[in-house]
mmCIF file of N, CA and C in Angstrom:
data_model
loop_
_atom_site.group_PDB
_atom_site.id
_atom_site.type_symbol
_atom_site.label_atom_id
_atom_site.label_comp_id
_atom_site.label_asym_id
_atom_site.label_seq_id
_atom_site.Cartn_x
_atom_site.Cartn_y
_atom_site.Cartn_z
ATOM 1 N N MET A 1 0.557 1.118 18.466
ATOM 2 C CA MET A 1 0.285 0.622 19.485
ATOM 3 C C MET A 1 -1.671 0.339 18.758
ATOM 4 N N LEU A 2 -2.147 1.044 18.223
ATOM 5 C CA LEU A 2 -3.355 1.179 17.646
ATOM 6 C C LEU A 2 -3.510 -0.151 16.355
ATOM 7 N N LEU A 3 -2.236 0.163 15.860
ATOM 8 C CA LEU A 3 -2.679 -1.135 14.891
ATOM 9 C C LEU A 3 -2.408 -2.566 15.498
ATOM 10 N N SER A 4 -1.442 -2.734 16.234
ATOM 11 C CA SER A 4 -1.066 -4.000 17.019
ATOM 12 C C SER A 4 -2.843 -4.209 17.952
ATOM 13 N N TYR A 5 -3.262 -3.659 18.418
ATOM 14 C CA TYR A 5 -4.991 -3.648 19.007
ATOM 15 C C TYR A 5 -5.750 -4.049 17.963
ATOM 16 N N GLY A 6 -5.862 -3.686 16.655
ATOM 17 C CA GLY A 6 -6.478 -3.782 15.661
ATOM 18 C C GLY A 6 -6.217 -5.322 15.038
ATOM 19 N N ALA A 7 -5.124 -5.523 14.878
ATOM 20 C CA ALA A 7 -4.609 -6.559 14.378
ATOM 21 C C ALA A 7 -5.002 -7.746 15.248
ATOM 22 N N ALA A 8 -4.813 -7.671 16.825
ATOM 23 C CA ALA A 8 -5.243 -8.505 17.731
ATOM 24 C C ALA A 8 -6.760 -8.802 17.516
ATOM 25 N N THR A 9 -7.483 -8.019 17.506
ATOM 26 C CA THR A 9 -8.567 -8.091 16.988
ATOM 27 C C THR A 9 -9.264 -8.652 16.245
ATOM 28 N N PHE A 10 -8.789 -8.278 14.998
ATOM 29 C CA PHE A 10 -8.932 -9.198 13.727
ATOM 30 C C PHE A 10 -8.821 -10.278 13.622
ATOM 31 N N LEU A 11 -7.506 -10.633 14.457
ATOM 32 C CA LEU A 11 -7.273 -12.451 14.605
ATOM 33 C C LEU A 11 -7.915 -12.696 15.617
ATOM 34 N N GLY A 12 -8.431 -12.322 16.675
ATOM 35 C CA GLY A 12 -9.289 -12.751 17.362
ATOM 36 C C GLY A 12 -11.057 -13.233 16.835
ATOM 37 N N THR A 13 -11.333 -12.254 16.176
ATOM 38 C CA THR A 13 -12.415 -12.323 15.375
ATOM 39 C C THR A 13 -12.263 -13.429 14.410
ATOM 40 N N LEU A 14 -11.162 -13.545 13.611
ATOM 41 C CA LEU A 14 -11.066 -14.692 12.733
ATOM 42 C C LEU A 14 -10.879 -16.078 13.863
ATOM 43 N N VAL A 15 -10.222 -16.150 14.417
ATOM 44 C CA VAL A 15 -10.237 -17.765 15.389
ATOM 45 C C VAL A 15 -11.484 -17.997 15.910
ATOM 46 N N GLY A 16 -12.316 -16.971 16.586
ATOM 47 C CA GLY A 16 -13.462 -17.343 16.858
ATOM 48 C C GLY A 16 -14.638 -17.594 15.932
ATOM 49 N N ALA A 17 -14.489 -16.959 14.840
ATOM 50 C CA ALA A 17 -15.352 -17.245 13.823
ATOM 51 C C ALA A 17 -14.842 -18.898 12.972
ATOM 52 N N THR A 18 -13.515 -18.938 13.189
ATOM 53 C CA THR A 18 -13.296 -20.774 12.851
ATOM 54 C C THR A 18 -13.405 -21.293 13.811
ATOM 55 N N PHE A 19 -13.385 -20.996 15.262
ATOM 56 C CA PHE A 19 -13.994 -21.825 16.290
ATOM 57 C C PHE A 19 -15.560 -21.947 16.231
ATOM 58 N N ILE A 20 -16.108 -21.365 15.720
ATOM 59 C CA ILE A 20 -17.745 -21.282 16.035
ATOM 60 C C ILE A 20 -17.849 -22.250 14.651
ATOM 61 N N ALA A 21 -17.247 -22.166 13.416
ATOM 62 C CA ALA A 21 -17.550 -22.980 12.340
ATOM 63 C C ALA A 21 -17.324 -24.375 12.270
ATOM 64 N N SER A 22 -15.995 -24.723 13.170
ATOM 65 C CA SER A 22 -16.048 -26.175 13.462
ATOM 66 C C SER A 22 -16.806 -26.765 14.356
ATOM 67 N N HIS A 23 -17.314 -25.712 14.967
ATOM 68 C CA HIS A 23 -18.138 -26.672 16.420
ATOM 69 C C HIS A 23 -19.780 -26.519 16.074
ATOM 70 N N ILE A 24 -19.969 -25.646 15.516
ATOM 71 C CA ILE A 24 -21.288 -25.622 15.242
ATOM 72 C C ILE A 24 -21.889 -25.389 13.767
ATOM 73 N N GLY A 25 -21.114 -24.781 13.341
ATOM 74 C CA GLY A 25 -21.501 -24.728 11.387
ATOM 75 C C GLY A 25 -20.834 -23.702 11.012
ATOM 76 N N LEU A 26 -20.459 -24.051 9.449
ATOM 77 C CA LEU A 26 -20.032 -22.768 8.597
ATOM 78 C C LEU A 26 -21.383 -21.661 8.762
ATOM 79 N N LEU A 27 -22.630 -21.830 8.442
ATOM 80 C CA LEU A 27 -23.397 -20.715 8.490
ATOM 81 C C LEU A 27 -23.365 -19.606 9.823
ATOM 82 N N ALA A 28 -23.241 -20.674 10.868
ATOM 83 C CA ALA A 28 -23.175 -19.398 12.014
ATOM 84 C C ALA A 28 -21.837 -19.030 12.337
ATOM 85 N N GLY A 29 -20.584 -19.687 11.576
ATOM 86 C CA GLY A 29 -19.293 -18.997 11.814
ATOM 87 C C GLY A 29 -19.481 -17.740 11.007
ATOM 88 N N ILE A 30 -20.026 -17.551 9.558
ATOM 89 C CA ILE A 30 -19.762 -16.396 8.817
ATOM 90 C C ILE A 30 -20.961 -15.591 9.508
ATOM 91 N N GLY A 31 -21.642 -16.029 9.986
ATOM 92 C CA GLY A 31 -23.006 -15.046 11.035
ATOM 93 C C GLY A 31 -21.997 -14.132 12.057
ATOM 94 N N PHE A 32 -21.105 -15.071 12.929
ATOM 95 C CA PHE A 32 -20.465 -14.328 13.844
ATOM 96 C C PHE A 32 -19.224 -13.411 13.076
ATOM 97 N N LEU A 33 -18.461 -14.046 11.956
ATOM 98 C CA LEU A 33 -18.062 -13.090 11.384
ATOM 99 C C LEU A 33 -18.539 -11.410 10.987
ATOM 100 N N PHE A 34 -19.462 -11.822 10.457
ATOM 101 C CA PHE A 34 -20.324 -10.766 9.689
ATOM 102 C C PHE A 34 -20.680 -9.445 10.808
ATOM 103 N N GLY A 35 -21.433 -10.270 12.131
ATOM 104 C CA GLY A 35 -21.842 -9.573 13.470
ATOM 105 C C GLY A 35 -20.672 -9.089 14.203
ATOM 106 N N THR A 36 -19.634 -9.273 14.180
ATOM 107 C CA THR A 36 -18.577 -8.688 14.638
ATOM 108 C C THR A 36 -18.002 -7.612 13.850
ATOM 109 N N THR A 37 -17.931 -7.758 12.599
ATOM 110 C CA THR A 37 -17.499 -6.841 11.832
ATOM 111 C C THR A 37 -18.448 -5.812 11.742
ATOM 112 N N LEU A 38 -19.677 -5.718 11.645
ATOM 113 C CA LEU A 38 -20.639 -5.349 11.707
ATOM 114 C C LEU A 38 -20.631 -4.103 13.026
ATOM 115 N N SER A 39 -20.463 -4.908 13.843
ATOM 116 C CA SER A 39 -20.462 -4.099 15.308
ATOM 117 C C SER A 39 -19.556 -3.264 15.584
ATOM 118 N N VAL A 40 -18.178 -3.679 15.034
ATOM 119 C CA VAL A 40 -17.020 -2.698 15.171
ATOM 120 C C VAL A 40 -17.193 -1.428 14.177
ATOM 121 N N TYR A 41 -17.909 -1.666 13.296
ATOM 122 C CA TYR A 41 -18.218 -0.151 12.432
ATOM 123 C C TYR A 41 -19.365 0.537 13.083
ATOM 124 N N LEU A 42 -20.219 -0.095 13.478
ATOM 125 C CA LEU A 42 -21.215 0.892 14.042
ATOM 126 C C LEU A 42 -20.989 1.511 15.363
ATOM 127 N N SER A 43 -19.990 0.783 16.130
ATOM 128 C CA SER A 43 -19.201 1.383 17.136
ATOM 129 C C SER A 43 -18.698 2.539 17.153
ATOM 130 N N VAL A 44 -17.587 2.316 15.922
ATOM 131 C CA VAL A 44 -16.893 3.669 15.427
ATOM 132 C C VAL A 44 -17.911 4.499 14.678
ATOM 133 N N ILE A 45 -19.026 4.516 14.086
ATOM 134 C CA ILE A 45 -19.701 5.577 13.600
ATOM 135 C C ILE A 45 -20.479 6.187 14.484
ATOM 136 N N PHE A 46 -20.928 5.090 15.746
ATOM 137 C CA PHE A 46 -21.426 5.845 16.702
ATOM 138 C C PHE A 46 -20.532 7.028 17.707
ATOM 139 N N SER A 47 -19.280 6.330 17.704
ATOM 140 C CA SER A 47 -18.072 7.090 18.295
ATOM 141 C C SER A 47 -18.114 8.965 17.879
ATOM 142 N N ILE A 48 -17.968 8.601 16.513
ATOM 143 C CA ILE A 48 -17.869 9.740 15.830
ATOM 144 C C ILE A 48 -19.149 10.553 15.857
ATOM 145 N N VAL A 49 -20.457 10.185 15.741
ATOM 146 C CA VAL A 49 -21.603 11.160 15.957
ATOM 147 C C VAL A 49 -21.596 11.730 17.562
ATOM 148 N N VAL A 50 -20.966 10.966 18.578
ATOM 149 C CA VAL A 50 -20.913 11.448 19.643
ATOM 150 C C VAL A 50 -20.176 12.546 19.614
ATOM 151 N N PHE A 51 -18.735 12.377 19.298
ATOM 152 C CA PHE A 51 -17.847 13.262 19.139
ATOM 153 C C PHE A 51 -18.557 14.728 18.974
ATOM 154 N N HIS A 52 -19.007 14.609 17.411
ATOM 155 C CA HIS A 52 -19.703 15.401 16.924
ATOM 156 C C HIS A 52 -20.490 16.476 17.818
ATOM 157 N N ALA A 53 -21.420 15.458 18.348
ATOM 158 C CA ALA A 53 -22.500 16.410 19.223
ATOM 159 C C ALA A 53 -21.764 17.059 20.304
ATOM 160 N N VAL A 54 -21.194 16.445 20.809
ATOM 161 C CA VAL A 54 -20.524 16.683 22.396
ATOM 162 C C VAL A 54 -19.583 18.176 21.738
ATOM 163 N N SER A 55 -18.982 17.814 20.800
ATOM 164 C CA SER A 55 -18.276 19.248 20.506
ATOM 165 C C SER A 55 -18.958 20.446 20.085
ATOM 166 N N PHE A 56 -20.250 20.211 19.133
ATOM 167 C CA PHE A 56 -21.237 21.257 19.257
ATOM 168 C C PHE A 56 -22.204 21.836 20.005
ATOM 169 N N VAL A 57 -22.705 20.841 20.663
ATOM 170 C CA VAL A 57 -23.359 21.316 21.891
ATOM 171 C C VAL A 57 -22.720 21.812 23.156
ATOM 172 N N PHE A 58 -21.961 20.957 23.867
ATOM 173 C CA PHE A 58 -21.686 21.565 24.715
ATOM 174 C C PHE A 58 -19.899 22.404 24.608
ATOM 175 N N LEU A 59 -19.147 22.472 23.617
ATOM 176 C CA LEU A 59 -17.847 23.446 23.444
ATOM 177 C C LEU A 59 -18.548 24.571 22.287
ATOM 178 N N LYS A 60 -19.603 24.460 21.470
ATOM 179 C CA LYS A 60 -19.694 25.184 20.438
ATOM 180 C C LYS A 60 -18.617 25.402 19.375
ATOM 181 N N VAL A 61 -18.247 24.524 19.351
ATOM 182 C CA VAL A 61 -17.104 24.151 18.095
ATOM 183 C C VAL A 61 -17.459 23.313 17.486
ATOM 184 N N SER A 62 -16.650 23.332 15.894
ATOM 185 C CA SER A 62 -17.075 22.259 14.996
ATOM 186 C C SER A 62 -16.104 21.387 15.102
ATOM 187 N N ALA A 63 -16.482 20.015 14.931
ATOM 188 C CA ALA A 63 -14.980 19.180 15.105
ATOM 189 C C ALA A 63 -13.907 19.311 14.191
ATOM 190 N N GLN A 64 -13.964 20.339 13.052
ATOM 191 C CA GLN A 64 -12.797 20.494 12.491
ATOM 192 C C GLN A 64 -11.735 21.651 13.711
ATOM 193 N N GLU A 65 -12.317 22.488 14.124
ATOM 194 C CA GLU A 65 -11.669 23.297 15.104
ATOM 195 C C GLU A 65 -11.047 22.458 16.023
ATOM 196 N N VAL A 66 -11.917 21.513 16.899
ATOM 197 C CA VAL A 66 -11.364 20.651 17.415
ATOM 198 C C VAL A 66 -10.165 19.766 17.139
ATOM 199 N N LEU A 67 -10.048 19.199 15.977
ATOM 200 C CA LEU A 67 -9.219 18.674 15.016
ATOM 201 C C LEU A 67 -7.747 19.448 14.981
ATOM 202 N N ASP A 68 -8.374 20.769 14.782
ATOM 203 C CA ASP A 68 -7.082 21.826 14.436
ATOM 204 C C ASP A 68 -6.191 22.219 15.599
ATOM 205 N N TYR A 69 -6.878 22.110 16.548
ATOM 206 C CA TYR A 69 -6.595 22.424 18.191
ATOM 207 C C TYR A 69 -5.575 21.392 18.516
ATOM 208 N N LEU A 70 -6.274 19.955 17.973
ATOM 209 C CA LEU A 70 -5.405 19.037 19.108
ATOM 210 C C LEU A 70 -4.177 18.956 18.152
ATOM 211 N N HIS A 71 -4.041 19.052 16.788
ATOM 212 C CA HIS A 71 -2.978 19.182 16.158
ATOM 213 C C HIS A 71 -2.470 19.931 16.266
ATOM 214 N N GLU A 72 -2.496 21.203 16.823
ATOM 215 C CA GLU A 72 -1.882 22.413 17.233
ATOM 216 C C GLU A 72 -1.011 22.105 18.443
ATOM 217 N N ILE A 73 -1.638 21.640 19.503
ATOM 218 C CA ILE A 73 -0.961 21.289 20.386
ATOM 219 C C ILE A 73 0.040 19.776 20.458
ATOM 220 N N SER A 74 -0.468 19.176 20.103
ATOM 221 C CA SER A 74 0.684 17.988 19.728
ATOM 222 C C SER A 74 2.018 18.217 18.668
ATOM 223 N N SER A 75 2.094 19.289 18.068
ATOM 224 C CA SER A 75 3.274 19.869 17.743
ATOM 225 C C SER A 75 4.012 20.305 18.735
#
C-alpha cells in the first residue's frame, strides 16, 4: 500500500511538472519538481523529529525502545 501511494505521488509530481513545463515554462516545471521533492523530504524529516521528541518528552523512552516494542507486538 505504501509503495503504491509513493508511486502515485511520484507520478503525480512528474505529471504536474510536465504540465507546468508545457504551459508555463521549463524552468517553472523544474522548480515545481524540485520544490515538491524538497517538501516531501522536509515533511518526512519533520515527522521523524516530532516522533523522537514525543517519545522522549512524553513517554520517557528512546525511539529505539518504541521501535522494539512495535516490532514485538507485531510478531
